[in-house]
Coordinates of C-alpha atoms and ligand atoms in Angstrom, one line a residue:
M1049 CA -94.5 68.8 -5.6
T1050 CA -95.3 68.1 -9.2
V1051 CA -96.5 64.7 -10.2
G1052 CA -96.4 63.7 -13.9
G1053 CA -99.0 61.4 -15.5
D1054 CA -96.6 58.5 -15.1
G1055 CA -96.5 58.9 -11.4
F1056 CA -93.0 60.4 -11.1
A1057 CA -92.5 63.3 -8.8
A1058 CA -89.9 65.4 -7.0
V1059 CA -90.9 63.8 -3.7
A1060 CA -90.9 66.1 -0.7
G1061 CA -89.0 64.1 1.9
G1062 CA -88.2 66.4 4.8
P1063 CA -85.2 68.8 4.3
A1064 CA -84.6 68.3 0.6
P1065 CA -86.7 66.8 -2.2
H1066 CA -85.2 63.7 -3.8
I1067 CA -85.8 63.7 -7.6
P1068 CA -85.9 60.1 -8.8
V1069 CA -83.2 59.5 -11.4
L1070 CA -83.8 57.5 -14.7
G1071 CA -87.3 56.8 -13.4
R1072 CA -89.1 56.4 -16.7
P1073 CA -86.6 53.9 -18.3
A1074 CA -86.4 52.1 -15.0
L1075 CA -90.2 51.6 -15.0
E1076 CA -90.2 50.6 -18.7
F1077 CA -87.6 47.9 -18.1
L1078 CA -89.4 46.7 -15.0
N1079 CA -92.5 46.0 -17.2
V1080 CA -95.0 46.6 -14.4
R1081 CA -98.2 44.5 -14.8
D1082 CA -101.5 44.1 -13.0
G1083 CA -101.3 41.4 -10.4
G1084 CA -97.4 41.5 -10.3
V1085 CA -95.2 41.7 -7.2
Y1086 CA -92.3 44.1 -7.4
I1087 CA -89.4 44.7 -5.0
D1088 CA -88.0 48.2 -4.6
G1089 CA -84.8 47.6 -2.7
T1090 CA -84.0 51.3 -2.3
F1091 CA -87.2 53.1 -1.2
G1092 CA -85.6 56.4 -0.3
A1093 CA -88.2 59.1 -0.8
G1094 CA -90.5 56.5 -2.5
G1095 CA -90.2 58.0 -6.0
Y1096 CA -89.9 54.6 -7.8
T1097 CA -92.4 52.9 -5.5
R1098 CA -95.0 55.6 -6.1
A1099 CA -94.5 55.2 -9.9
I1100 CA -94.8 51.4 -9.8
L1101 CA -98.0 51.6 -7.8
A1102 CA -99.4 54.1 -10.2
A1103 CA -98.5 52.0 -13.3
A1104 CA -100.6 48.9 -12.5
D1105 CA -102.8 47.2 -9.9
C1106 CA -99.8 45.5 -8.4
R1107 CA -98.0 44.9 -5.1
V1108 CA -94.7 46.5 -4.0
I1109 CA -92.4 45.3 -1.3
A1110 CA -90.1 48.3 -0.5
I1111 CA -86.9 48.2 1.5
D1112 CA -84.6 50.8 2.9
R1113 CA -81.9 50.4 5.6
D1114 CA -82.4 54.0 6.7
P1115 CA -85.0 54.3 9.5
S1116 CA -85.8 57.9 8.6
A1117 CA -86.8 56.8 5.0
I1118 CA -89.1 54.2 6.5
A1119 CA -90.7 56.7 8.8
L1120 CA -91.3 59.2 6.0
G1121 CA -92.9 56.4 3.9
A1122 CA -95.6 55.6 6.5
E1123 CA -98.1 57.9 4.7
M1124 CA -97.5 56.3 1.4
V1125 CA -98.1 52.9 3.0
A1126 CA -101.5 54.1 4.3
Q1127 CA -102.5 55.6 1.0
A1128 CA -101.6 52.4 -0.9
Q1129 CA -104.3 50.5 0.9
G1130 CA -102.6 47.2 1.4
R1131 CA -100.6 47.3 -1.9
L1132 CA -97.3 48.5 -0.3
T1133 CA -95.2 46.7 2.4
L1134 CA -92.3 48.9 3.6
I1135 CA -89.5 47.2 5.6
E1136 CA -86.4 48.5 7.2
E1137 CA -83.7 46.1 6.0
Q1138 CA -80.6 45.8 3.9
F1139 CA -81.3 45.0 0.3
S1140 CA -78.9 42.1 0.3
N1141 CA -81.7 40.3 2.1
L1142 CA -84.4 41.2 -0.4
D1143 CA -85.4 37.6 -1.1
R1144 CA -85.9 36.8 2.6
V1145 CA -87.9 40.0 3.0
A1146 CA -90.2 39.0 0.2
N1147 CA -90.6 35.5 1.6
D1148 CA -91.4 36.9 5.1
A1149 CA -94.0 39.2 3.5
G1150 CA -95.6 36.0 2.1
F1151 CA -94.2 36.0 -1.5
D1152 CA -92.0 33.2 -2.6
A1153 CA -91.2 34.9 -6.0
A1154 CA -91.3 38.4 -7.6
D1155 CA -91.9 39.8 -11.1
G1156 CA -89.4 42.6 -10.7
V1157 CA -86.6 43.9 -8.6
V1158 CA -85.4 47.5 -8.9
L1159 CA -82.3 49.0 -7.1
D1160 CA -81.4 52.7 -7.3
V1161 CA -78.2 52.5 -5.3
G1162 CA -76.2 55.0 -3.3
V1163 CA -77.4 57.8 -1.1
S1164 CA -80.5 60.0 -1.4
S1165 CA -80.5 63.8 -1.6
M1166 CA -82.2 63.8 1.8
Q1167 CA -79.3 61.9 3.4
L1168 CA -76.7 64.1 1.6
D1169 CA -78.4 67.3 2.6
Q1170 CA -78.9 66.6 6.3
A1171 CA -75.7 67.8 8.0
G1172 CA -76.4 65.6 11.0
R1173 CA -76.0 62.4 8.9
G1174 CA -72.3 63.3 8.2
F1175 CA -72.3 62.5 4.5
S1176 CA -71.5 66.0 3.2
F1177 CA -68.2 67.9 3.2
R1178 CA -70.2 71.0 2.4
Q1179 CA -71.9 71.2 5.8
D1180 CA -70.4 70.6 9.1
G1181 CA -71.7 67.7 11.1
P1182 CA -70.6 64.6 13.0
L1183 CA -68.4 62.3 10.8
D1184 CA -71.0 59.5 10.6
M1185 CA -72.0 58.4 7.1
R1186 CA -74.1 55.4 8.1
M1187 CA -77.2 54.9 6.1
G1188 CA -78.7 52.7 8.8
G1189 CA -78.1 53.3 12.5
A1190 CA -75.8 50.4 13.2
G1191 CA -72.2 49.5 12.9
P1192 CA -69.0 51.6 12.9
S1193 CA -69.2 55.2 11.7
A1194 CA -66.8 57.0 9.4
A1195 CA -65.2 58.6 12.5
D1196 CA -64.5 55.1 13.8
I1197 CA -62.7 54.2 10.6
V1198 CA -60.8 57.4 10.3
N1199 CA -59.6 57.3 13.9
D1200 CA -58.9 53.5 14.2
A1201 CA -57.7 52.3 10.8
S1202 CA -54.0 51.9 10.0
E1203 CA -52.5 54.4 7.6
R1204 CA -52.2 51.6 5.0
D1205 CA -55.8 50.5 5.3
L1206 CA -57.0 54.1 5.1
A1207 CA -54.9 54.6 1.9
S1208 CA -56.4 51.5 0.4
I1209 CA -60.0 52.5 1.1
I1210 CA -59.5 56.0 -0.2
Y1211 CA -57.6 54.8 -3.3
I1212 CA -59.8 51.8 -4.2
L1213 CA -63.3 53.0 -3.3
G1214 CA -62.7 56.8 -3.6
E1215 CA -60.4 56.5 -6.7
E1216 CA -58.3 59.2 -5.1
R1217 CA -54.8 59.4 -6.6
H1218 CA -53.4 61.2 -3.6
S1219 CA -54.7 58.6 -1.2
R1220 CA -51.4 58.0 0.6
A1221 CA -50.9 61.7 1.3
V1222 CA -54.5 61.9 2.6
A1223 CA -54.0 58.9 4.8
R1224 CA -50.7 60.3 6.1
A1225 CA -52.4 63.6 6.9
I1226 CA -55.3 61.8 8.7
V1227 CA -52.9 59.9 10.9
R1228 CA -50.9 63.0 11.7
A1229 CA -54.0 65.0 12.6
R1230 CA -55.6 62.3 14.8
G1231 CA -52.4 62.1 16.8
E1232 CA -53.3 65.5 18.1
A1233 CA -57.0 64.9 18.6
P1234 CA -59.6 62.5 17.2
I1235 CA -61.2 63.6 13.9
T1236 CA -64.9 63.8 14.6
T1237 CA -66.5 66.2 12.2
T1238 CA -67.0 66.4 8.4
K1239 CA -65.4 69.9 8.4
A1240 CA -62.3 68.7 10.2
L1241 CA -61.9 65.9 7.6
A1242 CA -62.7 68.1 4.6
D1243 CA -60.3 70.8 5.7
L1244 CA -57.5 68.3 6.3
V1245 CA -58.0 66.7 2.8
A1246 CA -58.2 70.1 1.1
A1247 CA -54.8 70.9 2.6
V1248 CA -53.2 68.0 0.8
V1249 CA -55.2 67.6 -2.4
R1250 CA -55.0 70.6 -4.6
A1251 CA -58.0 71.5 -6.7
K1252 CA -57.9 73.7 -9.8
P1253 CA -60.7 76.1 -10.4
G1254 CA -63.7 74.2 -11.7
D1255 CA -62.6 70.9 -10.2
I1256 CA -64.9 69.0 -7.8
H1257 CA -64.3 69.6 -4.1
P1258 CA -60.9 68.0 -3.2
A1259 CA -62.6 66.0 -0.4
T1260 CA -65.2 64.4 -2.8
R1261 CA -63.3 61.2 -3.4
T1262 CA -62.1 60.7 0.1
F1263 CA -65.7 61.1 1.4
Q1264 CA -67.0 58.7 -1.3
G1265 CA -64.5 56.0 -0.4
L1266 CA -65.2 56.2 3.3
R1267 CA -69.0 56.2 2.7
I1268 CA -68.8 53.1 0.4
F1269 CA -66.7 51.3 3.0
V1270 CA -68.8 52.3 6.0
N1271 CA -71.9 51.0 4.4
D1272 CA -70.3 48.0 2.6
E1273 CA -72.1 49.3 -0.5
L1274 CA -70.3 47.1 -3.0
G1275 CA -70.8 43.9 -1.0
E1276 CA -74.4 44.8 -0.4
L1277 CA -74.9 45.3 -4.2
A1278 CA -73.2 42.0 -5.1
R1279 CA -75.3 40.1 -2.6
A1280 CA -78.5 41.8 -3.7
L1281 CA -77.9 40.7 -7.3
A1282 CA -77.7 37.1 -6.2
A1283 CA -80.8 37.6 -4.0
A1284 CA -82.6 39.0 -7.0
E1285 CA -81.5 35.9 -9.0
R1286 CA -83.0 33.7 -6.4
V1287 CA -86.4 35.5 -6.0
L1288 CA -87.2 36.5 -9.6
K1289 CA -89.7 34.4 -11.6
A1290 CA -88.9 33.3 -15.1
G1291 CA -89.5 36.4 -17.2
G1292 CA -89.1 38.7 -14.1
R1293 CA -87.0 41.8 -14.6
L1294 CA -83.9 43.1 -12.7
V1295 CA -83.2 46.8 -13.1
V1296 CA -80.3 48.6 -11.4
V1297 CA -79.4 52.3 -11.5
S1298 CA -75.9 53.1 -10.2
F1299 CA -73.9 56.2 -9.8
H1300 CA -70.3 55.0 -9.6
S1301 CA -68.1 53.1 -12.0
L1302 CA -67.3 50.5 -9.4
E1303 CA -71.0 49.7 -8.9
D1304 CA -71.7 49.7 -12.6
R1305 CA -68.8 47.3 -13.1
I1306 CA -70.3 44.9 -10.6
V1307 CA -73.8 45.0 -12.3
K1308 CA -72.3 44.6 -15.7
S1309 CA -70.0 41.7 -14.7
F1310 CA -72.9 39.9 -13.0
L1311 CA -75.2 40.2 -15.9
I1312 CA -72.6 39.2 -18.5
N1313 CA -71.6 36.2 -16.3
R1314 CA -75.2 35.1 -15.8
A1315 CA -76.1 35.5 -19.5
E1316 CA -73.1 33.7 -20.9
T1317 CA -73.8 30.5 -22.7
R1318 CA -70.3 29.3 -23.6
G1319 CA -66.9 29.3 -22.1
G1320 CA -63.4 28.8 -23.4
S1321 CA -61.9 30.6 -26.4
R1322 CA -60.6 30.0 -29.9
H1323 CA -57.4 28.6 -28.3
A1324 CA -58.9 26.6 -25.5
P1325 CA -61.4 23.8 -25.3
E1326 CA -65.1 24.9 -24.8
V1327 CA -66.1 24.8 -21.2
K1328 CA -69.6 23.6 -20.4
R1329 CA -71.4 26.3 -18.4
P1330 CA -74.6 26.1 -16.4
A1331 CA -77.7 27.4 -18.2
P1332 CA -77.9 31.2 -18.3
T1333 CA -80.1 32.7 -15.5
F1334 CA -80.5 36.1 -17.2
R1335 CA -80.9 37.6 -20.6
V1336 CA -79.3 41.0 -20.9
L1337 CA -81.7 43.8 -21.9
T1338 CA -79.3 46.6 -22.1
K1339 CA -76.2 46.0 -24.3
R1340 CA -75.0 49.4 -23.3
P1341 CA -76.0 51.2 -20.1
V1342 CA -78.9 53.6 -20.3
T1343 CA -77.9 57.1 -19.3
A1344 CA -79.9 60.3 -18.6
D1345 CA -80.6 62.7 -21.5
D1346 CA -79.6 66.4 -21.5
A1347 CA -83.1 67.4 -20.3
E1348 CA -82.9 65.2 -17.2
I1349 CA -79.4 66.3 -16.4
A1350 CA -80.4 70.0 -16.7
H1351 CA -83.3 69.3 -14.3
N1352 CA -81.3 67.1 -11.9
P1353 CA -77.4 67.3 -12.1
R1354 CA -77.2 64.1 -9.9
A1355 CA -78.4 62.2 -13.0
R1356 CA -75.2 62.9 -14.9
S1357 CA -73.3 59.9 -13.6
A1358 CA -76.3 57.5 -13.5
K1359 CA -76.2 54.2 -15.4
L1360 CA -79.1 51.8 -15.8
R1361 CA -78.7 48.1 -16.6
A1362 CA -81.4 45.5 -16.8
G1363 CA -81.8 41.8 -17.3
E1364 CA -84.7 39.3 -17.7
R1365 CA -84.7 36.1 -15.6
T1366 CA -84.7 32.8 -17.4
D1367 CA -86.1 29.7 -15.9
A1368 CA -82.7 28.2 -15.1
P1369 CA -82.0 27.5 -11.4
A1370 CA -80.2 30.3 -9.5
R1371 CA -76.4 29.8 -9.2
V1372 CA -74.5 29.4 -6.0
H1373 CA -73.1 32.9 -5.6
E1374 CA -69.5 33.9 -4.9
T1375 CA -69.4 37.6 -4.3
D1376 CA -65.6 37.7 -4.1
E1377 CA -65.3 37.5 -7.9
L1378 CA -67.3 40.7 -8.3
L1379 CA -65.6 42.8 -5.6
P1380 CA -62.3 44.7 -5.4
R1381 CA -59.8 43.4 -2.8
L1382 CA -60.1 45.4 0.4
P1383 CA -59.3 44.8 4.1
T1384 CA -62.3 43.6 6.1
L1385 CA -64.1 46.0 8.5
A1386 CA -62.9 43.9 11.5
A1387 CA -59.3 44.1 10.4
V1388 CA -59.6 47.8 9.7
L1389 CA -60.9 48.6 13.1
K1390 CA -58.1 46.7 14.7
G1391 CA -55.6 48.4 12.5
R1392 CA -54.5 51.6 14.2
R1393 CA -52.1 50.0 16.5
A1394 CA -51.0 47.4 13.9
Ligands
LIG2427 C1 -80.8 57.0 -4.4 S1 -81.8 56.6 -3.0 C2 -83.2 55.9 -3.7 C3 -84.2 56.9 -4.2 C4 -85.5 56.3 -4.6 N1 -85.4 55.5 -5.8 C5 -86.6 57.4 -4.8 O1 -87.1 57.5 -6.0 O2 -86.9 58.2 -3.9 C6 -81.1 55.3 -2.3 C7 -81.7 54.8 -1.0 O3 -81.3 53.4 -0.9 C8 -81.0 53.2 0.5 N2 -80.0 52.1 0.5 C9 -78.8 52.2 0.0 N3 -78.1 51.0 0.2 C10 -79.0 50.2 0.8 C11 -78.9 48.8 1.2 N4 -77.8 48.1 1.1 N5 -80.0 48.3 1.8 C12 -81.2 49.0 1.9 N6 -81.3 50.3 1.5 C13 -80.2 50.9 1.0 C14 -80.5 54.5 1.0 O4 -80.8 54.5 2.4 C15 -81.4 55.5 0.3 O5 -82.5 55.8 1.0

């Protein structure tokens, strides 16, 4: 493990090291100060948390929904000597977690969303089409797995999930193939699903694996990743002090769109248009700090190919009251989990 002077490291976290992506700009935008309280909503292997703790004499409340990330973080908690609180939770509840830890407000919230390399590389977690394992894909232990969705959802719901969240053009053919295959026997392994998709989605040499988009769509649905993100942004709005910073690193255009729309909406001062009367809006709750998203430079991408699709956006909280949050306006239209699980016989 190499640790730079700024506290960033390829953190050894069990089977595969997770290299923090866009760590330096994330830390700069977070503006870490002595005496501050920072919430790291995606602890993972603790790369961001470690760097925040190294940057100033501050407190960190770190959250992860994955019990194995929490277990691996125990040593860092001990080393931090009371400056780090690590909680197994979903980051959509980050304001409540901070309140329960004794803090009614925070100076910064950082989210580095998606899966960690450790999760991807452990065959038993079922995230990867490259290794055979149970078709699971849950970041936390609870709730329906990818196998439940694949075996119970209607063909139509499967096609929607794979099209909207996986952005797979051949979603209908994939859904049809899934329904045909599960009529013979339930689909329970990553290899079974990956082989089935590869048989209907043709890949040219040099293309990504044909199952990439289908796996991505199912993973995002199983973990309600977009809903979690939209709710976490609202939770950050509620918990941040005036002048506090929100920093989000995302890896997928659907996620980036949610962060961008949220920040634009919260920073807007005027409504209406040239042709319509001006609409009076509530006072802005954020000032946008990144007109364009920050992306990784060539050196970071060469060192860590995962950084290629990363986008960082940041905002600074104003002193206006938090808004009542409607997540629906930020999210694509999709069937609910309950409806999907009832779907097979529908
Ligand atoms: C990309 S990794 C974060 C890596 C971390 N920044 C580091 O430097 O090691 C994302 C982590 O966030 C966690 N996660 C994703 N969505 C979550 C959610 N809704 N609530 C809590 N944790 C979540 C995952 O379990 C994973 O460990």
